[in-house]
CSV table of C-alpha atoms and ligand atoms in Angstrom, one decimal:
chain,number,residue,atom,x,y,z
M,533,UNK,CA,0.0,0.0,0.0
M,534,UNK,CA,1.2,3.5,-0.8
M,535,UNK,CA,1.7,5.8,2.2
M,536,UNK,CA,-0.4,8.8,1.1
M,537,UNK,CA,0.5,12.2,2.7
M,538,UNK,CA,-2.2,13.3,5.1
M,539,UNK,CA,-4.4,16.0,3.5
M,540,UNK,CA,-7.7,17.3,4.7
M,541,UNK,CA,-10.5,18.3,2.2
M,542,UNK,CA,-14.1,19.4,3.1
M,543,UNK,CA,-16.8,21.4,1.5
M,544,UNK,CA,-20.0,23.4,2.0
M,545,UNK,CA,-22.8,24.1,-0.5
M,546,UNK,CA,-23.6,27.8,-1.1
M,547,UNK,CA,-27.3,27.0,-1.3
M,548,UNK,CA,-28.8,29.2,1.3
M,549,UNK,CA,-27.7,30.5,4.7
M,550,UNK,CA,-25.0,28.7,6.7
M,551,UNK,CA,-26.6,27.4,9.8
M,552,UNK,CA,-25.5,26.3,13.4
M,553,UNK,CA,-25.4,22.7,12.0
M,554,UNK,CA,-22.7,23.6,9.3
M,555,UNK,CA,-20.8,25.5,12.0
M,556,UNK,CA,-20.8,22.8,14.8
M,557,UNK,CA,-21.0,19.8,12.5
M,558,UNK,CA,-18.2,21.0,10.3
M,559,UNK,CA,-16.6,24.3,10.0
M,560,UNK,CA,-15.6,24.5,13.6
M,561,UNK,CA,-13.9,21.2,13.4
M,562,UNK,CA,-12.0,22.3,10.4
M,563,UNK,CA,-10.5,25.2,12.3
M,564,UNK,CA,-8.9,22.8,14.7
M,565,UNK,CA,-7.3,20.7,12.1
M,566,UNK,CA,-5.6,23.8,10.2
M,567,UNK,CA,-2.5,23.7,12.5
M,568,UNK,CA,-1.8,19.9,12.3
M,569,UNK,CA,-2.7,19.3,8.7
M,570,UNK,CA,-2.6,20.5,5.2
M,571,UNK,CA,-6.2,21.8,4.7
M,572,UNK,CA,-8.4,22.6,1.6
M,573,UNK,CA,-11.9,23.9,2.1
M,574,UNK,CA,-14.2,24.4,-0.9
M,575,UNK,CA,-17.4,26.2,-1.5
M,576,UNK,CA,-19.1,23.6,-3.7
M,577,UNK,CA,-21.0,25.7,-6.2
M,578,UNK,CA,-21.3,22.9,-8.8
M,579,UNK,CA,-23.1,20.8,-6.1
M,580,UNK,CA,-25.5,23.8,-5.4
M,581,UNK,CA,-26.8,23.9,-8.8
M,582,UNK,CA,-28.0,20.2,-8.6
M,583,UNK,CA,-31.2,22.1,-7.3
M,584,UNK,CA,-32.2,25.4,-9.0
M,585,UNK,CA,-30.1,28.6,-7.8
M,586,UNK,CA,-30.7,32.0,-9.0
M,587,UNK,CA,-27.4,33.2,-10.6
M,588,UNK,CA,-27.1,36.5,-8.5
M,589,UNK,CA,-28.1,34.7,-5.4
M,590,UNK,CA,-25.5,31.9,-6.0
M,591,UNK,CA,-22.8,34.5,-6.4
M,592,UNK,CA,-23.7,36.1,-3.1
M,593,UNK,CA,-24.0,32.9,-1.4
M,594,UNK,CA,-20.7,31.7,-2.5
M,595,UNK,CA,-19.0,34.8,-1.0
M,596,UNK,CA,-21.1,34.4,2.0
M,597,UNK,CA,-19.9,30.8,2.6
M,598,UNK,CA,-16.3,32.0,2.1
M,599,UNK,CA,-17.0,34.9,4.6
M,600,UNK,CA,-18.6,32.5,7.1
M,601,UNK,CA,-15.5,30.1,7.0
M,602,UNK,CA,-13.1,33.0,7.5
M,603,UNK,CA,-15.2,34.5,10.3
M,604,UNK,CA,-15.2,31.1,12.0
M,605,UNK,CA,-11.5,31.0,12.1
M,606,UNK,CA,-10.5,29.3,8.7
M,607,UNK,CA,-7.3,31.3,8.0
M,608,UNK,CA,-6.5,31.8,4.3
M,609,UNK,CA,-2.8,31.8,5.1
M,610,UNK,CA,-3.0,28.2,6.5
M,611,UNK,CA,-5.8,26.7,4.5
M,612,UNK,CA,-6.8,26.8,0.7
M,613,UNK,CA,-10.2,28.4,0.5
M,614,UNK,CA,-11.8,28.5,-3.0
M,615,UNK,CA,-15.1,27.9,-4.9
M,616,UNK,CA,-15.3,24.5,-6.9
M,617,UNK,CA,-16.2,25.8,-10.3
M,618,UNK,CA,-12.8,27.6,-10.6
M,619,UNK,CA,-11.0,24.3,-10.6
M,620,UNK,CA,-12.0,22.2,-13.5
M,621,UNK,CA,-10.4,19.0,-12.2
M,622,UNK,CA,-13.5,18.4,-10.0
M,623,UNK,CA,-16.0,18.2,-12.9
M,624,UNK,CA,-13.5,16.2,-15.1
M,625,UNK,CA,-12.7,13.7,-12.5
M,626,UNK,CA,-16.6,13.4,-11.6
M,627,UNK,CA,-17.1,12.3,-15.2
M,628,UNK,CA,-14.5,9.6,-14.9
M,629,UNK,CA,-16.1,8.5,-11.6
M,630,UNK,CA,-19.6,8.5,-13.3
M,631,UNK,CA,-18.2,5.8,-15.3
M,632,UNK,CA,-16.7,3.9,-12.2
M,633,UNK,CA,-19.7,4.2,-9.9
M,634,UNK,CA,-22.5,1.7,-10.4
M,635,UNK,CA,-26.2,2.7,-10.6
M,636,UNK,CA,-26.9,0.3,-7.8
M,637,UNK,CA,-24.5,2.2,-5.4
M,638,UNK,CA,-26.3,5.6,-6.2
M,639,UNK,CA,-29.8,4.0,-5.8
M,640,UNK,CA,-29.0,3.5,-2.1
M,641,UNK,CA,-28.0,7.1,-1.3
M,642,UNK,CA,-30.5,8.3,1.2
M,643,UNK,CA,-29.8,12.0,0.5
M,644,UNK,CA,-31.0,11.6,-3.1
M,645,UNK,CA,-34.1,9.9,-1.8
M,646,UNK,CA,-34.8,12.7,0.7
M,647,UNK,CA,-34.1,15.5,-1.6
M,648,UNK,CA,-35.8,14.1,-4.7
M,649,UNK,CA,-38.8,13.1,-2.6
M,650,UNK,CA,-41.9,11.9,-4.5
M,651,UNK,CA,-40.8,13.5,-7.7
M,652,UNK,CA,-37.7,11.3,-8.5
M,653,UNK,CA,-38.6,11.6,-12.3
M,654,UNK,CA,-38.2,15.4,-12.2
M,655,UNK,CA,-34.9,15.6,-10.1
M,656,UNK,CA,-31.9,16.7,-12.0
M,657,UNK,CA,-29.5,14.1,-13.1
M,658,UNK,CA,-26.8,16.1,-11.4
M,659,UNK,CA,-28.6,15.6,-8.1
M,660,UNK,CA,-28.3,11.8,-8.7
M,661,UNK,CA,-24.7,11.7,-9.5
M,662,UNK,CA,-24.0,14.3,-6.7
M,663,UNK,CA,-22.0,11.8,-4.7
M,664,UNK,CA,-19.7,11.0,-7.7
M,665,UNK,CA,-18.7,14.7,-7.7
M,666,UNK,CA,-18.2,14.5,-4.1
M,667,UNK,CA,-15.8,11.7,-4.5
M,668,UNK,CA,-14.0,13.8,-7.2
M,669,UNK,CA,-13.7,16.8,-4.9
M,670,UNK,CA,-11.8,14.7,-2.3
M,671,UNK,CA,-9.8,12.5,-4.6
M,672,UNK,CA,-8.7,15.2,-7.0
M,673,UNK,CA,-6.4,16.1,-4.1
M,674,UNK,CA,-5.7,12.5,-3.0
M,675,UNK,CA,-7.2,13.8,0.3
M,676,UNK,CA,-7.0,11.3,3.1
M,677,UNK,CA,-9.2,12.9,5.7
M,678,UNK,CA,-12.7,14.5,5.4
M,679,UNK,CA,-14.2,16.3,8.4
M,680,UNK,CA,-18.0,16.5,8.0
M,681,UNK,CA,-21.3,16.1,10.0
M,682,UNK,CA,-22.8,12.7,10.4
M,683,UNK,CA,-25.2,13.2,7.4
M,684,UNK,CA,-22.4,12.8,5.0
M,685,UNK,CA,-21.1,9.4,6.2
M,686,UNK,CA,-22.9,7.5,3.5
M,687,UNK,CA,-21.4,9.7,0.8
M,688,UNK,CA,-17.9,9.1,2.1
M,689,UNK,CA,-18.4,5.4,2.1
M,690,UNK,CA,-19.3,5.7,-1.6
M,691,UNK,CA,-16.1,7.7,-2.2
M,692,UNK,CA,-14.2,4.7,-0.7
M,693,UNK,CA,-16.0,2.4,-2.9
M,694,UNK,CA,-15.2,4.5,-5.9
M,695,UNK,CA,-11.6,4.7,-5.1
M,696,UNK,CA,-11.3,1.2,-4.3
M,697,UNK,CA,-13.0,0.1,-7.6
M,698,UNK,CA,-10.8,2.5,-9.6
M,699,UNK,CA,-7.8,1.0,-8.0
M,700,UNK,CA,-8.9,-2.5,-8.7
M,701,UNK,CA,-10.1,-1.9,-12.1
M,702,UNK,CA,-6.9,-0.3,-13.3
M,703,UNK,CA,-4.6,-2.4,-11.1
M,704,UNK,CA,-3.1,0.6,-9.4
M,705,UNK,CA,-2.7,1.9,-5.9
M,706,UNK,CA,-3.5,5.5,-6.9
M,707,UNK,CA,-6.5,6.8,-4.6
M,708,UNK,CA,-6.2,6.6,-0.8
M,709,UNK,CA,-8.8,5.2,1.5
M,710,UNK,CA,-10.6,8.1,2.7
M,711,UNK,CA,-11.2,8.5,6.4
M,712,UNK,CA,-14.2,10.4,7.5
M,713,UNK,CA,-13.8,12.7,10.5
M,714,UNK,CA,-17.1,13.1,12.4
M,715,UNK,CA,-16.3,14.5,15.8
M,716,UNK,CA,-17.4,16.8,18.5
M,717,UNK,CA,-20.6,16.9,20.6
M,718,UNK,CA,-22.8,18.0,17.7
M,719,UNK,CA,-22.4,15.8,14.7
M,720,UNK,CA,-26.0,16.0,14.0
M,721,UNK,CA,-27.7,19.4,14.9
M,722,UNK,CA,-31.4,18.9,14.8
M,723,UNK,CA,-34.1,21.4,14.0
M,724,UNK,CA,-35.2,23.8,16.9
M,725,UNK,CA,-38.9,23.0,16.0
M,726,UNK,CA,-38.6,19.3,15.5
M,727,UNK,CA,-35.9,17.3,17.3
M,728,UNK,CA,-36.3,14.4,14.7
M,729,UNK,CA,-35.5,16.4,11.8
M,730,UNK,CA,-32.0,17.7,10.8
M,731,UNK,CA,-31.3,21.4,11.1
M,732,UNK,CA,-31.1,22.5,7.5
M,733,UNK,CA,-30.9,25.5,5.3
M,734,UNK,CA,-33.7,24.3,3.3
M,735,UNK,CA,-36.2,24.0,6.2
M,736,UNK,CA,-39.2,26.4,5.3
M,737,UNK,CA,-39.3,27.5,8.9
M,738,UNK,CA,-36.8,30.2,9.9
M,739,UNK,CA,-37.3,29.4,13.6
M,740,UNK,CA,-36.0,25.8,12.9
M,741,UNK,CA,-32.5,27.0,12.5
M,742,UNK,CA,-29.9,29.5,13.6
M,743,UNK,CA,-28.2,31.1,10.7
M,744,UNK,CA,-24.9,32.6,10.7
M,745,UNK,CA,-26.4,35.8,9.4
M,746,UNK,CA,-28.7,36.1,12.5
M,747,UNK,CA,-27.9,39.0,14.8
M,748,UNK,CA,-27.6,38.6,18.6
M,749,UNK,CA,-31.2,39.4,19.3
M,750,UNK,CA,-32.5,36.9,16.7
M,751,UNK,CA,-30.2,34.2,18.0
M,752,UNK,CA,-31.4,34.6,21.5
M,753,UNK,CA,-35.1,34.8,20.3
M,754,UNK,CA,-34.9,31.5,18.5
M,755,UNK,CA,-33.3,29.7,21.3
M,756,UNK,CA,-35.9,31.0,23.6
M,757,UNK,CA,-38.7,29.8,21.1
M,758,UNK,CA,-37.0,26.4,20.6
M,759,UNK,CA,-39.4,23.5,21.2
M,760,UNK,CA,-38.9,21.6,24.5
M,761,UNK,CA,-41.0,19.5,26.9
M,762,UNK,CA,-42.3,20.0,30.4
M,763,UNK,CA,-40.1,17.4,32.2
M,764,UNK,CA,-37.1,18.7,34.2
M,765,UNK,CA,-33.5,17.8,32.8
M,766,UNK,CA,-32.1,14.3,33.9
M,767,UNK,CA,-28.6,13.6,35.2
M,768,UNK,CA,-27.3,12.0,32.0
M,769,UNK,CA,-27.8,12.1,28.3
M,770,UNK,CA,-28.8,8.4,28.2
M,771,UNK,CA,-32.1,9.5,30.0
M,772,UNK,CA,-32.8,11.7,27.1
M,773,UNK,CA,-33.3,9.0,24.4
M,774,UNK,CA,-37.0,9.7,24.0
M,775,UNK,CA,-36.8,13.6,24.3
M,776,UNK,CA,-35.2,14.5,20.9
M,777,UNK,CA,-35.7,18.4,21.4
M,778,UNK,CA,-34.1,18.3,24.9
M,779,UNK,CA,-31.2,16.2,23.8
M,780,UNK,CA,-30.5,18.4,20.9
M,781,UNK,CA,-30.3,21.5,22.9
M,782,UNK,CA,-28.1,19.8,25.4
M,783,UNK,CA,-25.7,18.7,22.6
M,784,UNK,CA,-25.7,22.3,21.3
M,785,UNK,CA,-24.8,23.6,24.7
M,786,UNK,CA,-22.1,21.0,25.1
M,787,UNK,CA,-20.5,21.8,21.6
M,788,UNK,CA,-20.6,25.7,22.1
M,789,UNK,CA,-19.2,25.4,25.5
M,790,UNK,CA,-16.4,22.7,24.7
M,791,UNK,CA,-17.9,20.2,27.3
M,792,UNK,CA,-19.2,16.7,27.3
M,793,UNK,CA,-23.0,16.6,27.0
M,794,UNK,CA,-23.1,14.4,30.2
M,795,UNK,CA,-21.5,17.1,32.2
M,796,UNK,CA,-24.0,19.7,30.9
M,797,UNK,CA,-26.9,17.3,31.9
M,798,UNK,CA,-25.5,16.8,35.3
M,799,UNK,CA,-25.0,20.6,35.8
M,800,UNK,CA,-28.7,21.2,35.0
M,801,UNK,CA,-30.1,18.0,36.6
M,802,UNK,CA,-33.6,18.5,38.0
M,803,UNK,CA,-33.9,22.0,36.5
M,804,UNK,CA,-36.5,23.0,34.0
M,805,UNK,CA,-36.0,24.6,30.6
M,806,UNK,CA,-36.5,28.2,31.5
M,807,UNK,CA,-33.1,28.3,33.3
M,808,UNK,CA,-31.4,26.2,30.8
M,809,UNK,CA,-32.7,28.2,27.7
M,810,UNK,CA,-31.7,31.4,29.2
M,811,UNK,CA,-28.1,30.2,29.7
M,812,UNK,CA,-28.0,28.5,26.3
M,813,UNK,CA,-29.3,31.8,24.6
M,814,UNK,CA,-26.5,33.7,26.5
M,815,UNK,CA,-23.9,31.2,25.4
M,816,UNK,CA,-25.0,31.1,21.8
M,817,UNK,CA,-24.9,34.8,21.5
M,818,UNK,CA,-21.5,35.0,23.3
M,819,UNK,CA,-20.0,32.4,20.8
M,820,UNK,CA,-21.9,33.1,17.6
M,821,UNK,CA,-22.3,37.0,18.0
M,822,UNK,CA,-18.6,37.7,17.1
M,823,UNK,CA,-18.7,35.3,14.0
M,824,UNK,CA,-21.9,36.7,12.6
M,825,UNK,CA,-20.5,40.3,13.1
M,826,UNK,CA,-17.3,39.5,11.3
M,827,UNK,CA,-19.2,37.7,8.6
M,828,UNK,CA,-21.3,40.6,7.8
M,829,UNK,CA,-18.3,42.9,7.9
M,830,UNK,CA,-16.5,40.7,5.5
M,831,UNK,CA,-19.5,40.7,3.2
M,832,UNK,CA,-18.8,44.4,2.6
M,833,UNK,CA,-15.3,43.5,1.3
M,834,UNK,CA,-16.1,41.7,-1.8
M,835,UNK,CA,-12.8,42.5,-3.5
M,836,UNK,CA,-11.1,40.9,-0.5
M,837,UNK,CA,-13.2,37.8,-0.7
M,838,UNK,CA,-12.7,37.4,-4.4
M,839,UNK,CA,-9.1,37.8,-4.1
M,840,UNK,CA,-9.0,34.9,-1.5
M,841,UNK,CA,-11.0,32.6,-3.7
M,842,UNK,CA,-9.0,33.4,-6.8
M,843,UNK,CA,-5.7,32.8,-5.1
M,844,UNK,CA,-7.2,29.6,-3.4
M,845,UNK,CA,-8.3,28.3,-6.7
M,846,UNK,CA,-4.8,28.8,-8.1
M,847,UNK,CA,-3.3,26.8,-5.4
M,848,UNK,CA,-5.9,24.2,-5.5
M,849,UNK,CA,-5.5,23.8,-9.2
M,850,UNK,CA,-1.7,23.3,-8.7
M,851,UNK,CA,-2.4,20.3,-6.6
M,852,UNK,CA,-5.2,18.8,-8.6
M,853,UNK,CA,-3.8,19.2,-12.2
M,854,UNK,CA,-0.8,16.8,-11.9
M,855,UNK,CA,-3.2,14.4,-10.2
M,856,UNK,CA,-5.7,14.5,-13.1
M,857,UNK,CA,-3.0,14.0,-15.5
M,858,UNK,CA,-2.0,10.8,-13.9
M,859,UNK,CA,-5.6,9.8,-13.9
M,860,UNK,CA,-5.7,10.4,-17.6
M,861,UNK,CA,-2.7,8.2,-18.2
M,862,UNK,CA,-4.1,5.5,-16.0
M,863,UNK,CA,-7.4,5.4,-17.8
M,864,UNK,CA,-5.7,5.5,-21.2
M,865,UNK,CA,-6.6,8.9,-22.5
M,866,UNK,CA,-4.1,9.8,-25.3
M,867,UNK,CA,-2.1,13.0,-24.9
M,868,UNK,CA,-0.1,13.3,-28.1
J,1130,TYM,P1,-23.7,20.7,3.3
J,1130,TYM,O1,-23.4,22.0,2.4
J,1130,TYM,O2,-25.0,20.2,3.4
J,1130,TYM,O3,-23.1,21.0,4.7
J,1130,TYM,C1,-21.9,21.4,5.0
J,1130,TYM,C2,-21.2,20.6,6.2
J,1130,TYM,O4,-22.1,20.7,7.4
J,1130,TYM,C3,-22.5,19.6,7.9
J,1130,TYM,N1,-23.9,19.7,8.4
J,1130,TYM,C4,-24.1,19.4,9.5
J,1130,TYM,N2,-23.6,18.8,10.7
J,1130,TYM,C5,-24.4,18.6,11.8
J,1130,TYM,N3,-25.7,18.9,11.8
J,1130,TYM,C6,-26.4,19.5,10.9
J,1130,TYM,N4,-27.6,19.8,11.0
J,1130,TYM,C7,-25.7,19.7,9.7
J,1130,TYM,N5,-26.0,20.3,8.5
J,1130,TYM,C8,-24.9,20.4,7.8
J,1130,TYM,C9,-22.4,18.5,6.8
J,1130,TYM,O5,-22.3,17.4,7.3
J,1130,TYM,C10,-21.3,19.0,6.0
J,1130,TYM,O6,-20.1,18.5,6.5
J,1130,TYM,N6,-22.3,17.2,0.2
J,1130,TYM,C11,-21.7,18.1,1.1
J,1130,TYM,C12,-20.7,19.2,0.6
J,1130,TYM,C13,-19.5,18.5,0.0
J,1130,TYM,C14,-18.5,17.8,0.6
J,1130,TYM,C15,-17.7,17.5,-0.5
J,1130,TYM,C16,-18.1,17.5,1.9
J,1130,TYM,C17,-19.2,18.6,-1.4
J,1130,TYM,N7,-18.2,18.0,-1.6
J,1130,TYM,C18,-16.4,16.7,-0.2
J,1130,TYM,C19,-17.0,16.9,2.1
J,1130,TYM,C20,-16.2,16.5,1.0
J,1130,TYM,C21,-22.9,18.9,1.6
J,1130,TYM,O7,-24.0,19.0,1.0
J,1130,TYM,O8,-22.7,19.5,2.8
């Protein structure tokens, strides 16, 4: 087996506002990897258009995601930050992977089923092959580690299957076995209105999520309005198995305060939600307030953001181009 250089890659779609879920499940964890690893973070605009995006909104959302990453602590001097469509290797490798992945594999993808819903026949073909593009994002850099929220686990398993089949079909040891990094106390942040549904940028209810564009008052208001139950809090997280909303808020508290969820439970044991929500609102504002403010400041510096994305894309391209050339040779594409 080839020893691959450790390299981290991850991405976020510019298809709506960044949420607390994106922050706690992914971006925050990326920040912690910057000092120990080579890190590449991508605004995946090619993925975003698998569902309809207004062109002007997409441009703004792309800058907004970049601003959100930087405001959260991703440092453009330490990490490569860029938008996917600027580096053609992603789309080119995705095509090759469309020919490696099997229909049966894609038919199993739960995210496609959820997103396409009852209207599968009307979903874009792009939405169906979305996971192949995701595999291309990662493998165009021969990245070894991918920090994501729990909802992306199945896609990363598919990435491993594609890498393995490519290696075995062509008799090479070219793509690494990608390792998902799913860590922290909030790997799956749930909706504030329904503890059984994922917090998502596409939920029609604004009160279901905290956006990184919300100001301090709105953040506090959404936490105060979050759905809960009438029971007092128990001593440990295990006792919250049937109380999805309560469990979610405890996990959010734990992640925001860098503590174990059990410790948070123990601290609030026997108390009702009034006290707990007041403290959670305060904590959320304290942690997220500076990020949302910095993000909105950065949004007024379009030239700066565009410069970061341009330079990031140049650096990303330098890494991906030679890898793609080797793929062409392996596959048998003639380069006379
Ligand atoms: P996206 O844009 O839906 O979400 C970006 C990241 O945020 C995480 N996340 C959450 N984590 C916890 N709780 C939540 N409620 C929550 N909502 C979102 C996601 O797990 C993800 O890590 N397909 C990816 C983007 C992508 C990608 C990649 C990721 C494209 N190419 C290559 C990794 C590597 C997506 O749609 O993420």
